Short mmCIF file of C-alpha atoms in Angstrom, two decimals:
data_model
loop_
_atom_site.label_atom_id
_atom_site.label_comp_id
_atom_site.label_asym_id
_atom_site.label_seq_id
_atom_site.Cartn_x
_atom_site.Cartn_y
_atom_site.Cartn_z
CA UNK A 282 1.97 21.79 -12.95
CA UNK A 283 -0.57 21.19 -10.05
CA UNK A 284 -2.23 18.03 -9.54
CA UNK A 285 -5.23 19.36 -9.18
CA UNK A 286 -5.22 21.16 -12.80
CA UNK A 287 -3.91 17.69 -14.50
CA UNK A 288 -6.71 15.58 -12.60
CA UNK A 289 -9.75 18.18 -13.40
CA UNK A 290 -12.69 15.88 -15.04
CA UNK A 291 -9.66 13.39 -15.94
CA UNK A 292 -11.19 9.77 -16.57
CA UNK A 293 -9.61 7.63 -13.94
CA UNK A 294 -9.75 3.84 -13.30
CA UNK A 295 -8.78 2.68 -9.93
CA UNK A 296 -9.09 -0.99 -8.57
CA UNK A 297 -9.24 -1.68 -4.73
CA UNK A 298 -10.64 1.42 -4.27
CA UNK A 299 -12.48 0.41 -0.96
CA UNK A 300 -9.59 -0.67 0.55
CA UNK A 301 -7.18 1.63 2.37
CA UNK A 302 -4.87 3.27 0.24
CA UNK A 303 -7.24 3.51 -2.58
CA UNK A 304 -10.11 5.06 -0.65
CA UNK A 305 -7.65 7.08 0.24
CA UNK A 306 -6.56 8.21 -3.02
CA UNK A 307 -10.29 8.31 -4.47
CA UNK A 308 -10.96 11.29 -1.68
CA UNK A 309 -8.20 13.20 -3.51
CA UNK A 310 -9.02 12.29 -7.02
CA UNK A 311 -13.01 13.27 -6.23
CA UNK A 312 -11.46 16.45 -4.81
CA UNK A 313 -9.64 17.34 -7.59
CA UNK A 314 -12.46 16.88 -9.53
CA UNK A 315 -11.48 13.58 -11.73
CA UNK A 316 -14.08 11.50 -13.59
CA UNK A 317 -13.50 8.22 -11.10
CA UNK A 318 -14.25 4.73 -11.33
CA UNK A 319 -13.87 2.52 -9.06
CA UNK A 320 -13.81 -1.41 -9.25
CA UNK A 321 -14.62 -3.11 -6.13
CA UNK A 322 -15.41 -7.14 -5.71
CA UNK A 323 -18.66 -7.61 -5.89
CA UNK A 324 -19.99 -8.86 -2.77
CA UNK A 325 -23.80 -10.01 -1.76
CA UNK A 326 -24.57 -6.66 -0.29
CA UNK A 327 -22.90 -5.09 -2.70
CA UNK A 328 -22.11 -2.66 0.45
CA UNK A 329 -18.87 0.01 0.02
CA UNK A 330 -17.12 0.37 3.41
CA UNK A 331 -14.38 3.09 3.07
CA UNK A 332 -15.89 5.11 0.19
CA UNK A 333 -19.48 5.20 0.87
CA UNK A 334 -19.42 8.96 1.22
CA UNK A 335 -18.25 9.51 -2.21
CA UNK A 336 -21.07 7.18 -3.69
CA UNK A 337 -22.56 9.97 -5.42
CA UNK A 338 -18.98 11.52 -7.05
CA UNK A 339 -18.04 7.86 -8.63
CA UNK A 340 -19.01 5.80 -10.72
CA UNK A 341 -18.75 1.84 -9.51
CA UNK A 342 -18.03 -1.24 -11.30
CA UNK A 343 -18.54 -4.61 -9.38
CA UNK A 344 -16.78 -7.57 -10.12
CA UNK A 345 -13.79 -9.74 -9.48
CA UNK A 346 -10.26 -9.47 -11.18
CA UNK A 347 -9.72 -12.93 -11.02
CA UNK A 348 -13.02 -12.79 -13.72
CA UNK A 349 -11.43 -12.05 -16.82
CA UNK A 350 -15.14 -10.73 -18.44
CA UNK A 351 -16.03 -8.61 -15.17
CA UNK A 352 -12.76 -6.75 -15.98
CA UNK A 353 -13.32 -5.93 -19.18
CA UNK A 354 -16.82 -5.23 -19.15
CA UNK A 355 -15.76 -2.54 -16.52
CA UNK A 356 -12.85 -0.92 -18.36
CA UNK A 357 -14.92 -0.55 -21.04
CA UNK A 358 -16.35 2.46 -19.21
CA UNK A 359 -12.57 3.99 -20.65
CA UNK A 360 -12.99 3.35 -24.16
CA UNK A 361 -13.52 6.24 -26.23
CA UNK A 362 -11.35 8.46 -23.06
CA UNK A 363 -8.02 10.16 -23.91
CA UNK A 364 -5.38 10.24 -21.63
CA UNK A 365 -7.24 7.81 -19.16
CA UNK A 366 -5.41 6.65 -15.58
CA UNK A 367 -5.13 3.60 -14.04
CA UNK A 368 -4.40 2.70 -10.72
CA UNK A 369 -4.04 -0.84 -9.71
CA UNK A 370 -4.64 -1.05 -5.87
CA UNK A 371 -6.15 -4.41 -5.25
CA UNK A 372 -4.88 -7.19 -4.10
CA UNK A 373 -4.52 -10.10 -1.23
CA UNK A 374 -1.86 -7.82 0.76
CA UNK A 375 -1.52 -9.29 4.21
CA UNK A 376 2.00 -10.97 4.36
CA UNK A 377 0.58 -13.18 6.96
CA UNK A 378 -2.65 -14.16 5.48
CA UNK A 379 -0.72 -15.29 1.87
CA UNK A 380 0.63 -18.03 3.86
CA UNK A 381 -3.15 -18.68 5.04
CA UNK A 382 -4.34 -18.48 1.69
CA UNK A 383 -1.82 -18.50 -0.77
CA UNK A 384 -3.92 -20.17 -4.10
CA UNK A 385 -5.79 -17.41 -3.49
CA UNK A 386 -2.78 -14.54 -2.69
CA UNK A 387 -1.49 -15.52 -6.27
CA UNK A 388 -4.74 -15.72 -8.28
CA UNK A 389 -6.28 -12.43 -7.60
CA UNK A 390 -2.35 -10.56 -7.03
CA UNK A 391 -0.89 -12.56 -10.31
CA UNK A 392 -3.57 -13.50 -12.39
CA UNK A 393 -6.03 -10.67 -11.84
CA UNK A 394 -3.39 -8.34 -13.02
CA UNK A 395 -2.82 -10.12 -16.14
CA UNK A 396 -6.61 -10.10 -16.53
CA UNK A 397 -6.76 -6.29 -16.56
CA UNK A 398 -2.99 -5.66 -18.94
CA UNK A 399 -5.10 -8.25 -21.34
CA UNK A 400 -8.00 -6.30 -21.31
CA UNK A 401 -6.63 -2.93 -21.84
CA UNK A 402 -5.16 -4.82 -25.20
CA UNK A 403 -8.24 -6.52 -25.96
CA UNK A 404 -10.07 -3.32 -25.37
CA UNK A 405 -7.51 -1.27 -27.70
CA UNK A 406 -7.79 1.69 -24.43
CA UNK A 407 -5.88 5.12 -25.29
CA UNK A 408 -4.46 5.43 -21.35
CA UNK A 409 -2.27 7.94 -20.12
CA UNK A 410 -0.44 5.50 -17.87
CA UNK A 411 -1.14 1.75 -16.11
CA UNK A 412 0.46 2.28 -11.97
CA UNK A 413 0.76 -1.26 -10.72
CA UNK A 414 1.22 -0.92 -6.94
CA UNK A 415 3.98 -2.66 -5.66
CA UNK A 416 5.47 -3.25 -2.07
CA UNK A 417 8.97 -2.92 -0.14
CA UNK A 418 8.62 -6.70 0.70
CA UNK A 419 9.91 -7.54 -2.66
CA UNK A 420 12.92 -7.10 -1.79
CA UNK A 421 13.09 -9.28 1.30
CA UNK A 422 16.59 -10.25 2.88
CA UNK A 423 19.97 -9.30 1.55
CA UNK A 424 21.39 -12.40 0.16
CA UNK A 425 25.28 -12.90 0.91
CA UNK A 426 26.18 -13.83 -2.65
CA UNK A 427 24.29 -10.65 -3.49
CA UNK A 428 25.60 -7.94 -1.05
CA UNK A 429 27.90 -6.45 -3.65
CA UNK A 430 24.90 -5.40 -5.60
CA UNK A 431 23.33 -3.41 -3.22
CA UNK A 432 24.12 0.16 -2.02
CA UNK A 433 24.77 1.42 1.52
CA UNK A 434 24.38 4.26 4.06
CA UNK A 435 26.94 5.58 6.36
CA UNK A 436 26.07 3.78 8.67
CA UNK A 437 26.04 0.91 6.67
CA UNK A 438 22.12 -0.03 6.39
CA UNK A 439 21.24 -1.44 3.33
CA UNK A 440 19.64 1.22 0.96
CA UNK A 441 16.73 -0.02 -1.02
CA UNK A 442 15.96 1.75 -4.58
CA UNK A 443 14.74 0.90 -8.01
CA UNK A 444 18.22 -0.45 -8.70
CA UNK A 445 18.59 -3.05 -6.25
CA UNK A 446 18.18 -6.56 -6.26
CA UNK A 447 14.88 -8.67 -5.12
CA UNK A 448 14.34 -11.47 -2.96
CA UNK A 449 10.68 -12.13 -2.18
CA UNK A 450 10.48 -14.29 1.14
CA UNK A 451 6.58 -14.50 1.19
CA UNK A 452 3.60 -15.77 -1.24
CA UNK A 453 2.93 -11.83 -0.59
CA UNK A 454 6.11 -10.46 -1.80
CA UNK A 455 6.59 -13.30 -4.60
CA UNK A 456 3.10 -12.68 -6.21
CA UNK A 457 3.58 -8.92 -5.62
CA UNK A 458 6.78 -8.88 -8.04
CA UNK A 459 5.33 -11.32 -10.45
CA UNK A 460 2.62 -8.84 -11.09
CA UNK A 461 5.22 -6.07 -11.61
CA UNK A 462 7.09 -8.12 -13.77
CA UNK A 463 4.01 -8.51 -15.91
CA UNK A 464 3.50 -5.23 -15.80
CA UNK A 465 6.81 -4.38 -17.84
CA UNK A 466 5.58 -7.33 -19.87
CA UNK A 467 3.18 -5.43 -21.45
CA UNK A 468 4.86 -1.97 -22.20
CA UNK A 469 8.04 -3.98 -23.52
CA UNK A 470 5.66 -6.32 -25.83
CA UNK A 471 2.61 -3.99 -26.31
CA UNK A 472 3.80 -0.53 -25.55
CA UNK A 473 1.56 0.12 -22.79
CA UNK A 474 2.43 3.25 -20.62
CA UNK A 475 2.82 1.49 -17.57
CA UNK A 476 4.71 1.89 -14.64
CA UNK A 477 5.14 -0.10 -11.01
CA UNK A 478 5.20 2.10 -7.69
CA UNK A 479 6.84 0.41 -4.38
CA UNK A 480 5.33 2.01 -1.44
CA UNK A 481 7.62 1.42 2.13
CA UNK A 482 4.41 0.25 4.33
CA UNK A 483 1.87 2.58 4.61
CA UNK A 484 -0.15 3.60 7.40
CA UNK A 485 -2.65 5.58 8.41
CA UNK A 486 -6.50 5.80 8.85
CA UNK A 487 -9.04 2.62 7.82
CA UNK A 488 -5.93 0.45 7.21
CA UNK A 489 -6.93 -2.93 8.08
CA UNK A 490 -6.19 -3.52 12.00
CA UNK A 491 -4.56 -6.82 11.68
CA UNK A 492 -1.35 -4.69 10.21
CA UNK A 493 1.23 -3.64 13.05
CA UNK A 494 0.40 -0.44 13.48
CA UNK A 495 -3.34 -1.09 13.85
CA UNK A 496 -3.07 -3.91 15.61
CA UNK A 497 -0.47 -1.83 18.37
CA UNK A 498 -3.42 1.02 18.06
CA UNK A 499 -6.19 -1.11 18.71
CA UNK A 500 -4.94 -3.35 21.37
CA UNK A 501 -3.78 -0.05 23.28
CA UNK A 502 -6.85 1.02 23.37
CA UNK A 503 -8.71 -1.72 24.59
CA UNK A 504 -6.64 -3.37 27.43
CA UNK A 505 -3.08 -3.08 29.55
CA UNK A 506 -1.20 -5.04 27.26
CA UNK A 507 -0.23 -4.90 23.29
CA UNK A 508 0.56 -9.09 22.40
CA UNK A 509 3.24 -8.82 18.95
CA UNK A 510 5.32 -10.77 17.06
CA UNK A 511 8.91 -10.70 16.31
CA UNK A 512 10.05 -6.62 17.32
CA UNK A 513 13.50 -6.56 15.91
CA UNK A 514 12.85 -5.74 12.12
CA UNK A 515 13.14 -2.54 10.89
CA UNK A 516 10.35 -0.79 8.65
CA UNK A 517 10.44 2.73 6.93
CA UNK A 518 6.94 3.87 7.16
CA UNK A 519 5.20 6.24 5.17
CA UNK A 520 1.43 7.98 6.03
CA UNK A 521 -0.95 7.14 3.92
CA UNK A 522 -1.36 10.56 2.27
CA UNK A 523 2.36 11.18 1.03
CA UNK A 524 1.98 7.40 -0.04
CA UNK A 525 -1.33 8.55 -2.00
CA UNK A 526 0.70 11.58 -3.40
CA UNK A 527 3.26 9.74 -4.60
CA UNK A 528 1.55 7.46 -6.63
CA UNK A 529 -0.31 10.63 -8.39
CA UNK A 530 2.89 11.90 -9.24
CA UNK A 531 4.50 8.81 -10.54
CA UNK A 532 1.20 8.76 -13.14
CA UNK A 533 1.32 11.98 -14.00
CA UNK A 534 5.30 13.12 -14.15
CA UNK A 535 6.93 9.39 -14.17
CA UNK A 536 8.34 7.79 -17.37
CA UNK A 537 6.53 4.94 -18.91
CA UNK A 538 8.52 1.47 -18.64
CA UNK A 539 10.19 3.05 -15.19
CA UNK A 540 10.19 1.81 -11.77
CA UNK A 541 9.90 4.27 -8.73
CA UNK A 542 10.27 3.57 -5.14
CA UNK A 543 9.30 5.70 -2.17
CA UNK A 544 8.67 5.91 1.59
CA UNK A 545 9.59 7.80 4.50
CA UNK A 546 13.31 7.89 4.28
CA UNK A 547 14.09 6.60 7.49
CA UNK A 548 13.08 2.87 9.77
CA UNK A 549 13.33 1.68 12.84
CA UNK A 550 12.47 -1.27 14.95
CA UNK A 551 9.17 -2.96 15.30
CA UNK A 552 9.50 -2.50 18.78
CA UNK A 553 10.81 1.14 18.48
CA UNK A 554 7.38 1.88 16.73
CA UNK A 555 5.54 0.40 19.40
CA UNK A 556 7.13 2.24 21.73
CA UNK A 557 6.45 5.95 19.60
CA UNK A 558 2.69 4.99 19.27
CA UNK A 559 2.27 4.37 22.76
CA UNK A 560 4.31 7.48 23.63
CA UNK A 561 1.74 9.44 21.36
CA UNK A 562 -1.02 7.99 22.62
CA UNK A 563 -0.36 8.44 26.07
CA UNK A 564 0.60 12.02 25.29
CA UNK A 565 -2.73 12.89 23.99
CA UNK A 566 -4.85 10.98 26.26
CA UNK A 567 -5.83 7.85 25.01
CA UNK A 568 -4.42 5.09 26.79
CA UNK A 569 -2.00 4.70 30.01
CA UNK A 570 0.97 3.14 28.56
CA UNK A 571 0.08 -0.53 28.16
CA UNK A 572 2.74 -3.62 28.65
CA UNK A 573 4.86 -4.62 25.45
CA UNK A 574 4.57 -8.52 25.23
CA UNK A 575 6.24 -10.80 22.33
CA UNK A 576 4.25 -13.73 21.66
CA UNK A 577 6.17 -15.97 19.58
CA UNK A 578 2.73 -17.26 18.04
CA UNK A 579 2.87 -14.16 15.79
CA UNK A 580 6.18 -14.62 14.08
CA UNK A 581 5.89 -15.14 10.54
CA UNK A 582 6.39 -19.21 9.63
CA UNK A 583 9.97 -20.06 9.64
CA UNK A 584 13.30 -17.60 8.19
CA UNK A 585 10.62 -15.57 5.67
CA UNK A 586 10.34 -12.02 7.89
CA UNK A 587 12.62 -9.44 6.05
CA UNK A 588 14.83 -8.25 8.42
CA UNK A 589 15.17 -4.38 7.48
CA UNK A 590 13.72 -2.10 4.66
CA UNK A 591 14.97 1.51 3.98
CA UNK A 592 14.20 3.15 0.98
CA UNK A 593 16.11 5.44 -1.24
CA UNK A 594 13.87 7.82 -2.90
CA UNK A 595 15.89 9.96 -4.84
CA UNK A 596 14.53 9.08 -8.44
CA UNK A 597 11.26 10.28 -7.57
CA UNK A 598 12.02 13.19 -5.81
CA UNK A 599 14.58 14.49 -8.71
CA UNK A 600 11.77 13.72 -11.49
CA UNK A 601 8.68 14.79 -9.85
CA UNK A 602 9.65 16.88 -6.76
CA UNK A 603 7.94 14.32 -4.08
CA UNK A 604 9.04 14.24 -0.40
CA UNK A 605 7.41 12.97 2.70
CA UNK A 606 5.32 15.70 4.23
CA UNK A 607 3.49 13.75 7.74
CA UNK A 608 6.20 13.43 10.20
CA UNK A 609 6.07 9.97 12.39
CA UNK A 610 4.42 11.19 15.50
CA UNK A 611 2.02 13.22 13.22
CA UNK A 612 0.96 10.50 11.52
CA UNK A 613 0.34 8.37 14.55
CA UNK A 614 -2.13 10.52 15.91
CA UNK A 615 -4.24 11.14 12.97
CA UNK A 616 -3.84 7.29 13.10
CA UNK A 617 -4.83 6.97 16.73
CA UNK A 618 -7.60 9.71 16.66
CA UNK A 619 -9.25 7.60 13.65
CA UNK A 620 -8.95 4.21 15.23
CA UNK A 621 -10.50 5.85 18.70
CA UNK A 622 -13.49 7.44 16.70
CA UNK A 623 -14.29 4.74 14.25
CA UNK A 624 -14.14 1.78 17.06
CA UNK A 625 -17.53 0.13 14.55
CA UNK A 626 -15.05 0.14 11.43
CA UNK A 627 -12.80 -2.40 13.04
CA UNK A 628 -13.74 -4.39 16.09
CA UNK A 629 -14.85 -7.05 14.76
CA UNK A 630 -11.87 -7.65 12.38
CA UNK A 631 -9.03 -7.36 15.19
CA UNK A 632 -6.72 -10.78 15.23
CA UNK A 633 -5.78 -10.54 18.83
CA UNK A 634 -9.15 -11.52 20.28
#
C-alpha cells in the first residue's frame, strides 16, 4: 500500500520536529495529508526555524521532554485517536557536544524518552506504533573478545545489522541505546507497539553545520581551506529523504518489539567524502577546490571515534521494500545548493570561526 493512502488525515505525533530530520519528515507527512503535531522546546520567542512554512498545516505543542507534565499535556492532543503515530526525533545528537554537555546529552536523550513511554501509559493512548530514533554510533568499535559475533563482507568490513553487538564509545551513543533499550522496556512490560530505527548518518539540507558534511560545505564556501578532524573513519551515509522514508515505512509495515537498521549500503573515508563534496562542488560552480587540512584540535577526546560503520539493511528491505534512492554525488548537491542559498540559516552557528 502507498504511503500516502496510509498517512491521509492520520493523527501523527512527532518530537524534534524543527530539527533536521524531523522537519524533514513533517514536509512529507503535511504532504500526504496527515493530522501532524509537532512538539518543539519551548523557547522565549517561541520562533520555529525549519518548519515555519508549514505553521498553518500543524498543530504545535511547546514544551520540554525533560518536563514530564509538558509531555503529557501535549500527547493528550492523541487521546481519543485510533491508530495514532509517533515519531521520536529529539534529542542532544552532536557526538561532540555530549562530551560538552553530557548531564544534559543524557537527561533530555534518556530521561525525556522515558517521560513520553510513561505518558503514553499514563495517558492509556490507542497508537499504531512508538519509532524511537536511534543512531549507527551505538555500535561503536568492534571489540576483540567480540569479533566472532559480528558478520563480515568479502572484503572483510565489518557488517552492521540489527543482530550485531553494541559498544557505545560516546555520552551520544551510550544515552542513544539506553533510550532504545527503554523503548523495548515498554512493549515487553506494557505492550506498547514500539519499535527503534538506526539511521547510518544522515545528511542533507538544514542539518546543523557543525556535522561533517556541513561543516566541509560551509567552510568550502567561504574560504581556501576546509580545517577537520581525524579523516580516516569510515561512515555510510544516507540523504536525508531515504532516511525520512525509511522511518515511515518501519511505522507503518515494521513489526512491533523489532529493531530495523538502515543507511546507504556502502562508506568510505572521512577524507574520501571530503574529497567527493569538493569534487561536486567544484563541478557545479561553487567553490575552486579548497586545501584539505587536519587539525588535530577536532579529534574526538581520547580512543572514543568509531572507526568504521557499514550497515546491512536487508531486514528492512525484505519486510517493507525500502532501498536508498539519492545517490552520493546527488545528494551532495542538493546539499551544497541548500547551504549556498540559505547562507542566513547557518552562519552564525558554524564551529570553525
Amino acid at each position: 500500500m502507498q504511503l500516502e493512502s496510509q498517512l491521509s488525515d492520520r493523527a501523527v505525533f512527532v518530537t524534534g520536529a524543527d530539527g533536521f530530520v524531523g522537519s524533514h519528515l513533517v514536509d512529507r507527512l503535511v504532504n500526504y495529508g496527515a493530522d501532524v503535531h509537532v512538539f518543539v522546546r519551548a523557547t522565549s520567542s517561541g520562533e520555529l526555524n525549519n518548519i515555519r512554512h508549514h505553521s498553518d498545516d500543524v498543530t504545535v505543542h511547546r514544551g520540554d521532554l525533560r518536563d514530564k507534565h509538558s509531555v503529557s499535556e501535549a500527547l493528550r492532543a492523541l487521546k481519543g485517536r485510533s491508530d495514532s503515530l509517533i515519531f521520536h526525533l529529539a534529542a542532544q545528537a552532536h557526538v561532540g557536544e555530549s562530551w560538552d554537555r553530557p548531564y544534559e546529552t543524557v537527561d533530555t536523550n534518556v530521561n525525556g524518552t522515558l517521560n513520553l513511554l510513561q505518558s503514553i501509559v499514563d495517558l492509556d493512548l490507542d497508537i499504531a506504533k512508538f519509532d524511537t530514533a536511534g543512531t549507527s554510533e551505538e555500535y561503536g568499535n568492534v571489540k576483540a573478545e567480540m569479533a566472532d559475533n559480528h558478520e563480515f563482507d568479502e572484503e572483510g568490513r565489518v557488517l552492521l545489522s540489527e543482530r550485531s553487538p553494541v559498544n557505545p564509545t560516546s555520552v551520544y551513543a551510550t544515552s542513544k541505546l539506553a533510550a532504545d533499550f527503554l523503548t523495548m522496556n515498554y512493549h515487553d512490560a506494557y505492550g506498547l507497539p514500539t519499535v527503534t530505527t538506526r539511521m547510518f548518518n544522515n545528511y542533507g539540507p538544514r542539518q546543523n553545520p557543525r556535522y561533517i558534511t556541513g561543516t566541509i560545505i560551509t567552510q568550502a564556501l567561504e574560504r581556501d581551506i576546509v580545517e577537520l578532524g581525524n579523516l580516516t573513519p569510515k561512515r555510510d551515509l544516507c540523504y536525508v529523504s531515504d532516511g525520512v522514508r525509511g522511518h515511515l515505512h518501519v511505522a507503518l509495515e515494521g513489526n512491533a518489539g523489532q529493531q530495523y537498521v538502515y543507511g546507504y549500503g556502502e562508506n568510505l573515508s572521512m577524507r574520501e567524502w571530503t574529497e567527493m563534496i569538493l569534487d561536486v562542488g567544484t563541478e557545479h560552480g561553487y567553490w575552486e577546490t579548497p586545501e584539505i587540512v587536519q587539525d588535530d584540535d577536532r579529534f574526538r577526546p581520547g580512543d572514543s571515534d568509531v572507526e568504521e560503520l557499514l550497515v546491512g539493511y536487508e531486514k528492512l528491505n525484505e519486510e517493507t521494500g525500502w532501498e536508498p534512492q539519492v545517490s552520493w554525488r546527488e545528494g551532495i548537491r542538493r546539499t551544497i545548493e541548500w547551504y549556498a542559498e540559505n547562507s542566513d540559516s547557518w552562519y552564525g552557528r558554524v564551529d570553525w570561526r
